[in-house]
């Protein structure tokens, strides 16, 4: 299992699905080794994306950290399929589980040596995550309403990032902070200043001709 680290996690939701391997390879060519997979079920979010088969096809072909973001109802029913598909990190939404279900899911994933993330939508208060912060490896702050790439950044995400950054310090916790949605050359640096560790970016990076420049704008070092 590949361990989480601070950096850029391109979201393949914005990739050219007819050239997916090439799109991932071009990221790897620029020293990216973490790929974010946005899984959507048409229930928790009003969109469908892809499932374990696609994750499997890419995680078996490339040596990447496979960062799986479940925007789905009943995540416990599907996590084992994503683990078999090669997920190194599985993030579920706090809005989709009870507190007890969340605790059970977190310990199940930990028992299988998978890194666990928990995510919250823009309108979900940070307090909702407090019981789980000592238990998870990753907090994913949504800076758009989940469901679609290419949306505008919601600035209240910056306050959430600052909160989780300070809370981690005050309580000597170890989770990484990731942000997802509307990340570009302006919002990315703002999130990094606020204390984020991992930037998820889709439309700012994929299907562009100047990937190297764009990655540099997000603070990625190519050399
Ligand atoms: C929303 C998705 C998007 C995606 C990134 O459900 O999770 O946030 O990863 O989209 P961009 O970077 O195009 O806003
Ligand atoms: Zn995502």
PDB file of C-alpha atoms and ligand atoms in Angstrom:
ATOM      1  CA  UNK A   1       0.000   0.000   0.000  1.00  0.00           C
ATOM      2  CA  UNK A   2       1.349   3.418  -0.952  1.00  0.00           C
ATOM      3  CA  UNK A   3       1.348   5.966   1.879  1.00  0.00           C
ATOM      4  CA  UNK A   4      -0.305   9.360   1.509  1.00  0.00           C
ATOM      5  CA  UNK A   5       1.956  12.364   1.053  1.00  0.00           C
ATOM      6  CA  UNK A   6       1.493  16.099   0.445  1.00  0.00           C
ATOM      7  CA  UNK A   7       1.120  17.018  -3.218  1.00  0.00           C
ATOM      8  CA  UNK A   8      -1.176  17.181  -6.218  1.00  0.00           C
ATOM      9  CA  UNK A   9      -3.823  14.532  -6.930  1.00  0.00           C
ATOM     10  CA  UNK A  10      -5.205  15.001 -10.465  1.00  0.00           C
ATOM     11  CA  UNK A  11      -8.836  13.930 -10.708  1.00  0.00           C
ATOM     12  CA  UNK A  12      -9.401  11.742 -13.746  1.00  0.00           C
ATOM     13  CA  UNK A  13     -13.029  12.813 -13.799  1.00  0.00           C
ATOM     14  CA  UNK A  14     -11.781  15.588 -16.113  1.00  0.00           C
ATOM     15  CA  UNK A  15      -9.637  13.293 -18.280  1.00  0.00           C
ATOM     16  CA  UNK A  16     -10.350  12.228 -21.852  1.00  0.00           C
ATOM     17  CA  UNK A  17     -11.923   8.814 -21.187  1.00  0.00           C
ATOM     18  CA  UNK A  18     -11.042   7.668 -24.695  1.00  0.00           C
ATOM     19  CA  UNK A  19      -7.355   8.204 -23.867  1.00  0.00           C
ATOM     20  CA  UNK A  20      -7.323   7.551 -20.150  1.00  0.00           C
ATOM     21  CA  UNK A  21      -4.028   5.688 -19.967  1.00  0.00           C
ATOM     22  CA  UNK A  22      -2.296   8.389 -22.008  1.00  0.00           C
ATOM     23  CA  UNK A  23      -3.764  11.068 -19.742  1.00  0.00           C
ATOM     24  CA  UNK A  24      -2.467   9.294 -16.640  1.00  0.00           C
ATOM     25  CA  UNK A  25       0.915   8.640 -18.279  1.00  0.00           C
ATOM     26  CA  UNK A  26       1.303  12.332 -19.084  1.00  0.00           C
ATOM     27  CA  UNK A  27       0.797  13.109 -15.392  1.00  0.00           C
ATOM     28  CA  UNK A  28       3.360  10.472 -14.418  1.00  0.00           C
ATOM     29  CA  UNK A  29       5.762  11.978 -16.957  1.00  0.00           C
ATOM     30  CA  UNK A  30       5.491  15.169 -14.870  1.00  0.00           C
ATOM     31  CA  UNK A  31       6.372  13.309 -11.662  1.00  0.00           C
ATOM     32  CA  UNK A  32       2.807  12.957 -10.415  1.00  0.00           C
ATOM     33  CA  UNK A  33       2.240   9.671  -8.576  1.00  0.00           C
ATOM     34  CA  UNK A  34      -1.130  10.162  -6.913  1.00  0.00           C
ATOM     35  CA  UNK A  35      -4.386   9.932  -8.917  1.00  0.00           C
ATOM     36  CA  UNK A  36      -7.818  10.882  -7.542  1.00  0.00           C
ATOM     37  CA  UNK A  37     -10.803   8.768  -8.617  1.00  0.00           C
ATOM     38  CA  UNK A  38     -14.199  10.418  -8.217  1.00  0.00           C
ATOM     39  CA  UNK A  39     -16.787   7.673  -7.787  1.00  0.00           C
ATOM     40  CA  UNK A  40     -20.410   8.770  -8.241  1.00  0.00           C
ATOM     41  CA  UNK A  41     -23.595   6.716  -7.895  1.00  0.00           C
ATOM     42  CA  UNK A  42     -26.378   8.991  -9.181  1.00  0.00           C
ATOM     43  CA  UNK A  43     -27.967   8.980  -5.701  1.00  0.00           C
ATOM     44  CA  UNK A  44     -25.696  10.802  -3.275  1.00  0.00           C
ATOM     45  CA  UNK A  45     -24.763  13.060  -6.193  1.00  0.00           C
ATOM     46  CA  UNK A  46     -26.781  13.688  -9.389  1.00  0.00           C
ATOM     47  CA  UNK A  47     -24.170  12.132 -11.669  1.00  0.00           C
ATOM     48  CA  UNK A  48     -22.609   8.775 -12.555  1.00  0.00           C
ATOM     49  CA  UNK A  49     -18.879   8.373 -13.150  1.00  0.00           C
ATOM     50  CA  UNK A  50     -17.083   5.016 -12.979  1.00  0.00           C
ATOM     51  CA  UNK A  51     -16.491   2.056 -10.661  1.00  0.00           C
ATOM     52  CA  UNK A  52     -13.931  -0.462  -9.417  1.00  0.00           C
ATOM     53  CA  UNK A  53     -13.194  -1.861 -12.901  1.00  0.00           C
ATOM     54  CA  UNK A  54     -11.758   1.434 -14.068  1.00  0.00           C
ATOM     55  CA  UNK A  55      -9.760   1.865 -10.860  1.00  0.00           C
ATOM     56  CA  UNK A  56      -8.402  -1.662 -11.309  1.00  0.00           C
ATOM     57  CA  UNK A  57      -7.402  -1.051 -14.916  1.00  0.00           C
ATOM     58  CA  UNK A  58      -5.307   2.001 -14.031  1.00  0.00           C
ATOM     59  CA  UNK A  59      -3.918   0.923 -10.654  1.00  0.00           C
ATOM     60  CA  UNK A  60      -2.683  -2.352 -12.190  1.00  0.00           C
ATOM     61  CA  UNK A  61      -1.064  -0.560 -15.141  1.00  0.00           C
ATOM     62  CA  UNK A  62       0.576   2.340 -13.289  1.00  0.00           C
ATOM     63  CA  UNK A  63       2.521   2.610 -10.069  1.00  0.00           C
ATOM     64  CA  UNK A  64       0.301   5.314  -8.602  1.00  0.00           C
ATOM     65  CA  UNK A  65      -1.177   6.083  -5.213  1.00  0.00           C
ATOM     66  CA  UNK A  66      -4.841   5.310  -5.847  1.00  0.00           C
ATOM     67  CA  UNK A  67      -6.926   7.902  -4.015  1.00  0.00           C
ATOM     68  CA  UNK A  68     -10.597   6.821  -4.200  1.00  0.00           C
ATOM     69  CA  UNK A  69     -13.291   9.372  -3.321  1.00  0.00           C
ATOM     70  CA  UNK A  70     -16.673   7.694  -2.774  1.00  0.00           C
ATOM     71  CA  UNK A  71     -19.512  10.108  -3.485  1.00  0.00           C
ATOM     72  CA  UNK A  72     -22.003   7.298  -3.005  1.00  0.00           C
ATOM     73  CA  UNK A  73     -24.737   6.148  -0.638  1.00  0.00           C
ATOM     74  CA  UNK A  74     -24.049   3.012   1.464  1.00  0.00           C
ATOM     75  CA  UNK A  75     -20.247   3.098   0.988  1.00  0.00           C
ATOM     76  CA  UNK A  76     -19.782  -0.005   3.187  1.00  0.00           C
ATOM     77  CA  UNK A  77     -21.341  -2.109   0.426  1.00  0.00           C
ATOM     78  CA  UNK A  78     -18.639  -1.125  -2.066  1.00  0.00           C
ATOM     79  CA  UNK A  79     -15.355  -0.561  -0.229  1.00  0.00           C
ATOM     80  CA  UNK A  80     -14.197  -4.177  -0.569  1.00  0.00           C
ATOM     81  CA  UNK A  81     -14.581  -4.003  -4.358  1.00  0.00           C
ATOM     82  CA  UNK A  82     -12.409  -0.881  -4.432  1.00  0.00           C
ATOM     83  CA  UNK A  83      -9.834  -2.479  -2.170  1.00  0.00           C
ATOM     84  CA  UNK A  84      -9.645  -5.454  -4.556  1.00  0.00           C
ATOM     85  CA  UNK A  85      -9.303  -2.904  -7.371  1.00  0.00           C
ATOM     86  CA  UNK A  86      -6.162  -1.540  -5.728  1.00  0.00           C
ATOM     87  CA  UNK A  87      -7.328   1.466  -3.684  1.00  0.00           C
ATOM     88  CA  UNK A  88      -4.622   2.797  -1.362  1.00  0.00           C
ATOM     89  CA  UNK A  89      -6.941   5.397   0.175  1.00  0.00           C
ATOM     90  CA  UNK A  90     -10.728   5.249   0.437  1.00  0.00           C
ATOM     91  CA  UNK A  91     -12.647   8.365   1.404  1.00  0.00           C
ATOM     92  CA  UNK A  92     -16.348   8.277   2.228  1.00  0.00           C
ATOM     93  CA  UNK A  93     -18.778  11.104   2.954  1.00  0.00           C
ATOM     94  CA  UNK A  94     -19.900  11.729   6.525  1.00  0.00           C
ATOM     95  CA  UNK A  95     -23.343  12.592   5.133  1.00  0.00           C
ATOM     96  CA  UNK A  96     -23.858   8.992   3.999  1.00  0.00           C
ATOM     97  CA  UNK A  97     -23.360   7.173   7.311  1.00  0.00           C
ATOM     98  CA  UNK A  98     -24.492   7.237  10.941  1.00  0.00           C
ATOM     99  CA  UNK A  99     -21.790   7.751  13.576  1.00  0.00           C
ATOM    100  CA  UNK A 100     -21.806   4.049  14.347  1.00  0.00           C
ATOM    101  CA  UNK A 101     -21.625   3.085  10.675  1.00  0.00           C
ATOM    102  CA  UNK A 102     -18.712   5.479  10.236  1.00  0.00           C
ATOM    103  CA  UNK A 103     -16.799   3.925  13.126  1.00  0.00           C
ATOM    104  CA  UNK A 104     -17.456   0.423  11.815  1.00  0.00           C
ATOM    105  CA  UNK A 105     -16.377   1.386   8.295  1.00  0.00           C
ATOM    106  CA  UNK A 106     -13.205   3.098   9.512  1.00  0.00           C
ATOM    107  CA  UNK A 107     -12.146   0.091  11.590  1.00  0.00           C
ATOM    108  CA  UNK A 108     -13.000  -2.281   8.727  1.00  0.00           C
ATOM    109  CA  UNK A 109     -10.780  -0.326   6.342  1.00  0.00           C
ATOM    110  CA  UNK A 110      -7.994  -0.043   8.884  1.00  0.00           C
ATOM    111  CA  UNK A 111      -8.125  -3.793   9.502  1.00  0.00           C
ATOM    112  CA  UNK A 112      -7.436  -4.258   5.792  1.00  0.00           C
ATOM    113  CA  UNK A 113      -4.511  -1.834   5.935  1.00  0.00           C
ATOM    114  CA  UNK A 114      -6.253   0.755   3.741  1.00  0.00           C
ATOM    115  CA  UNK A 115      -5.851   4.450   4.520  1.00  0.00           C
ATOM    116  CA  UNK A 116      -9.152   6.048   5.456  1.00  0.00           C
ATOM    117  CA  UNK A 117     -10.490   9.441   4.485  1.00  0.00           C
ATOM    118  CA  UNK A 118     -13.663  11.207   5.509  1.00  0.00           C
ATOM    119  CA  UNK A 119     -15.199  14.043   3.514  1.00  0.00           C
ATOM    120  CA  UNK A 120     -17.782  16.772   4.040  1.00  0.00           C
ATOM    121  CA  UNK A 121     -19.834  18.783   1.591  1.00  0.00           C
ATOM    122  CA  UNK A 122     -19.709  22.586   1.557  1.00  0.00           C
ATOM    123  CA  UNK A 123     -22.829  22.948   3.728  1.00  0.00           C
ATOM    124  CA  UNK A 124     -21.802  20.328   6.284  1.00  0.00           C
ATOM    125  CA  UNK A 125     -20.323  21.918   9.437  1.00  0.00           C
ATOM    126  CA  UNK A 126     -16.815  20.916  10.550  1.00  0.00           C
ATOM    127  CA  UNK A 127     -18.190  19.767  13.923  1.00  0.00           C
ATOM    128  CA  UNK A 128     -19.709  16.755  12.166  1.00  0.00           C
ATOM    129  CA  UNK A 129     -16.239  15.311  11.674  1.00  0.00           C
ATOM    130  CA  UNK A 130     -14.920  15.837  15.209  1.00  0.00           C
ATOM    131  CA  UNK A 131     -15.610  12.290  16.489  1.00  0.00           C
ATOM    132  CA  UNK A 132     -13.639  10.801  13.592  1.00  0.00           C
ATOM    133  CA  UNK A 133     -10.575  13.033  13.363  1.00  0.00           C
ATOM    134  CA  UNK A 134      -8.459  10.876  15.708  1.00  0.00           C
ATOM    135  CA  UNK A 135      -9.333   7.829  13.584  1.00  0.00           C
ATOM    136  CA  UNK A 136      -8.710   8.887   9.980  1.00  0.00           C
ATOM    137  CA  UNK A 137      -5.685   9.425   7.738  1.00  0.00           C
ATOM    138  CA  UNK A 138      -7.316  12.070   5.550  1.00  0.00           C
ATOM    139  CA  UNK A 139      -9.914  14.824   5.742  1.00  0.00           C
ATOM    140  CA  UNK A 140     -11.298  15.799   2.337  1.00  0.00           C
ATOM    141  CA  UNK A 141     -12.808  19.283   2.246  1.00  0.00           C
ATOM    142  CA  UNK A 142     -15.193  19.690  -0.685  1.00  0.00           C
ATOM    143  CA  UNK A 143     -14.860  23.164  -2.195  1.00  0.00           C
ATOM    144  CA  UNK A 144     -17.684  22.536  -4.653  1.00  0.00           C
ATOM    145  CA  UNK A 145     -21.009  20.734  -4.344  1.00  0.00           C
ATOM    146  CA  UNK A 146     -20.008  17.170  -5.237  1.00  0.00           C
ATOM    147  CA  UNK A 147     -21.167  15.736  -8.555  1.00  0.00           C
ATOM    148  CA  UNK A 148     -19.421  17.575 -11.348  1.00  0.00           C
ATOM    149  CA  UNK A 149     -16.008  18.854 -12.331  1.00  0.00           C
ATOM    150  CA  UNK A 150     -15.444  22.350 -13.686  1.00  0.00           C
ATOM    151  CA  UNK A 151     -17.372  24.200 -10.956  1.00  0.00           C
ATOM    152  CA  UNK A 152     -16.308  27.386  -9.160  1.00  0.00           C
ATOM    153  CA  UNK A 153     -14.444  27.237  -5.864  1.00  0.00           C
ATOM    154  CA  UNK A 154     -16.538  27.890  -2.741  1.00  0.00           C
ATOM    155  CA  UNK A 155     -14.396  30.144  -0.545  1.00  0.00           C
ATOM    156  CA  UNK A 156     -15.823  28.883   2.760  1.00  0.00           C
ATOM    157  CA  UNK A 157     -13.633  25.812   2.162  1.00  0.00           C
ATOM    158  CA  UNK A 158     -10.661  27.973   3.208  1.00  0.00           C
ATOM    159  CA  UNK A 159     -12.097  28.404   6.710  1.00  0.00           C
ATOM    160  CA  UNK A 160     -12.622  24.662   6.991  1.00  0.00           C
ATOM    161  CA  UNK A 161      -9.038  23.976   5.932  1.00  0.00           C
ATOM    162  CA  UNK A 162      -7.786  26.449   8.552  1.00  0.00           C
ATOM    163  CA  UNK A 163      -9.994  24.803  11.182  1.00  0.00           C
ATOM    164  CA  UNK A 164      -8.735  21.283  10.451  1.00  0.00           C
ATOM    165  CA  UNK A 165      -5.148  22.518  10.299  1.00  0.00           C
ATOM    166  CA  UNK A 166      -5.412  24.158  13.723  1.00  0.00           C
ATOM    167  CA  UNK A 167      -7.385  21.261  15.217  1.00  0.00           C
ATOM    168  CA  UNK A 168      -4.712  18.777  14.077  1.00  0.00           C
ATOM    169  CA  UNK A 169      -2.006  20.850  15.780  1.00  0.00           C
ATOM    170  CA  UNK A 170      -4.004  21.450  18.967  1.00  0.00           C
ATOM    171  CA  UNK A 171      -4.818  17.758  19.364  1.00  0.00           C
ATOM    172  CA  UNK A 172      -1.558  16.265  17.995  1.00  0.00           C
ATOM    173  CA  UNK A 173      -3.427  14.378  15.263  1.00  0.00           C
ATOM    174  CA  UNK A 174      -1.988  13.105  11.995  1.00  0.00           C
ATOM    175  CA  UNK A 175      -4.571  13.315   9.238  1.00  0.00           C
ATOM    176  CA  UNK A 176      -3.709  14.876   5.889  1.00  0.00           C
ATOM    177  CA  UNK A 177      -5.980  17.682   4.651  1.00  0.00           C
ATOM    178  CA  UNK A 178      -7.138  17.447   1.029  1.00  0.00           C
ATOM    179  CA  UNK A 179      -9.332  19.869  -0.937  1.00  0.00           C
ATOM    180  CA  UNK A 180     -11.382  19.021  -4.010  1.00  0.00           C
ATOM    181  CA  UNK A 181     -13.186  21.256  -6.462  1.00  0.00           C
ATOM    182  CA  UNK A 182     -12.437  24.410  -8.416  1.00  0.00           C
ATOM    183  CA  UNK A 183      -8.696  24.223  -7.771  1.00  0.00           C
ATOM    184  CA  UNK A 184      -6.682  26.418 -10.115  1.00  0.00           C
ATOM    185  CA  UNK A 185      -3.660  28.754 -10.052  1.00  0.00           C
ATOM    186  CA  UNK A 186      -5.530  31.178  -7.750  1.00  0.00           C
ATOM    187  CA  UNK A 187      -7.454  28.882  -5.399  1.00  0.00           C
ATOM    188  CA  UNK A 188      -4.723  26.254  -5.112  1.00  0.00           C
ATOM    189  CA  UNK A 189      -2.188  28.587  -3.483  1.00  0.00           C
ATOM    190  CA  UNK A 190      -4.932  30.035  -1.260  1.00  0.00           C
ATOM    191  CA  UNK A 191      -5.701  26.525   0.016  1.00  0.00           C
ATOM    192  CA  UNK A 192      -2.007  25.811   0.565  1.00  0.00           C
ATOM    193  CA  UNK A 193      -1.681  29.037   2.563  1.00  0.00           C
ATOM    194  CA  UNK A 194      -4.681  27.922   4.637  1.00  0.00           C
ATOM    195  CA  UNK A 195      -2.880  24.673   5.464  1.00  0.00           C
ATOM    196  CA  UNK A 196      -3.983  22.089   2.912  1.00  0.00           C
ATOM    197  CA  UNK A 197      -1.646  19.176   2.133  1.00  0.00           C
ATOM    198  CA  UNK A 198      -3.180  17.729  -1.036  1.00  0.00           C
ATOM    199  CA  UNK A 199      -4.815  19.559  -3.931  1.00  0.00           C
ATOM    200  CA  UNK A 200      -7.283  17.661  -6.109  1.00  0.00           C
ATOM    201  CA  UNK A 201      -7.513  19.277  -9.528  1.00  0.00           C
ATOM    202  CA  UNK A 202      -9.351  18.035 -12.597  1.00  0.00           C
ATOM    203  CA  UNK A 203     -10.298  20.573 -15.237  1.00  0.00           C
ATOM    204  CA  UNK A 204      -7.298  22.787 -14.441  1.00  0.00           C
ATOM    205  CA  UNK A 205      -4.937  19.961 -15.385  1.00  0.00           C
ATOM    206  CA  UNK A 206      -6.457  17.455 -17.775  1.00  0.00           C
ATOM    207  CA  UNK A 207      -6.830  17.976 -21.522  1.00  0.00           C
ATOM    208  CA  UNK A 208      -4.549  21.001 -21.387  1.00  0.00           C
ATOM    209  CA  UNK A 209      -1.431  21.618 -23.454  1.00  0.00           C
ATOM    210  CA  UNK A 210       0.608  23.288 -20.729  1.00  0.00           C
ATOM    211  CA  UNK A 211       0.425  20.672 -17.943  1.00  0.00           C
ATOM    212  CA  UNK A 212       3.982  21.385 -16.777  1.00  0.00           C
ATOM    213  CA  UNK A 213       3.234  25.096 -16.324  1.00  0.00           C
ATOM    214  CA  UNK A 214      -0.080  24.398 -14.634  1.00  0.00           C
ATOM    215  CA  UNK A 215       1.447  21.907 -12.215  1.00  0.00           C
ATOM    216  CA  UNK A 216       4.132  24.450 -11.366  1.00  0.00           C
ATOM    217  CA  UNK A 217       1.412  27.014 -10.624  1.00  0.00           C
ATOM    218  CA  UNK A 218       0.048  24.543  -8.066  1.00  0.00           C
ATOM    219  CA  UNK A 219       3.455  24.304  -6.443  1.00  0.00           C
ATOM    220  CA  UNK A 220       4.472  20.974  -7.980  1.00  0.00           C
ATOM    221  CA  UNK A 221       8.198  20.601  -8.651  1.00  0.00           C
ATOM    222  CA  UNK A 222       8.922  18.775 -11.867  1.00  0.00           C
ATOM    223  CA  UNK A 223      12.711  18.601 -11.570  1.00  0.00           C
TER     224      UNK A 223
HETATM  225  C1  LIG B   1     -16.846  17.010  -7.659  1.00  0.00           C
HETATM  226  C2  LIG B   1     -15.544  16.393  -8.118  1.00  0.00           C
HETATM  227  C3  LIG B   1     -14.645  17.488  -8.652  1.00  0.00           C
HETATM  228  C4  LIG B   1     -13.392  16.979  -9.269  1.00  0.00           C
HETATM  229  C5  LIG B   1     -12.430  18.103  -9.576  1.00  0.00           C
HETATM  230  O1  LIG B   1     -17.709  16.006  -7.258  1.00  0.00           O
HETATM  231  O2  LIG B   1     -14.937  15.727  -7.018  1.00  0.00           O
HETATM  232  O3  LIG B   1     -14.353  18.359  -7.580  1.00  0.00           O
HETATM  233  O4  LIG B   1     -12.773  16.102  -8.434  1.00  0.00           O
HETATM  234  O5  LIG B   1     -13.085  18.940 -10.402  1.00  0.00           O
HETATM  235  P1  LIG B   1     -12.438  20.313 -10.910  1.00  0.00           P
HETATM  236  O6  LIG B   1     -10.987  20.321 -10.508  1.00  0.00           O
HETATM  237  O7  LIG B   1     -12.623  20.257 -12.409  1.00  0.00           O
HETATM  238  O8  LIG B   1     -13.213  21.374 -10.240  1.00  0.00           O
HETATM  239 ZN1  LIG B   2     -13.039  13.981  -5.450  1.00  0.00          ZN
END
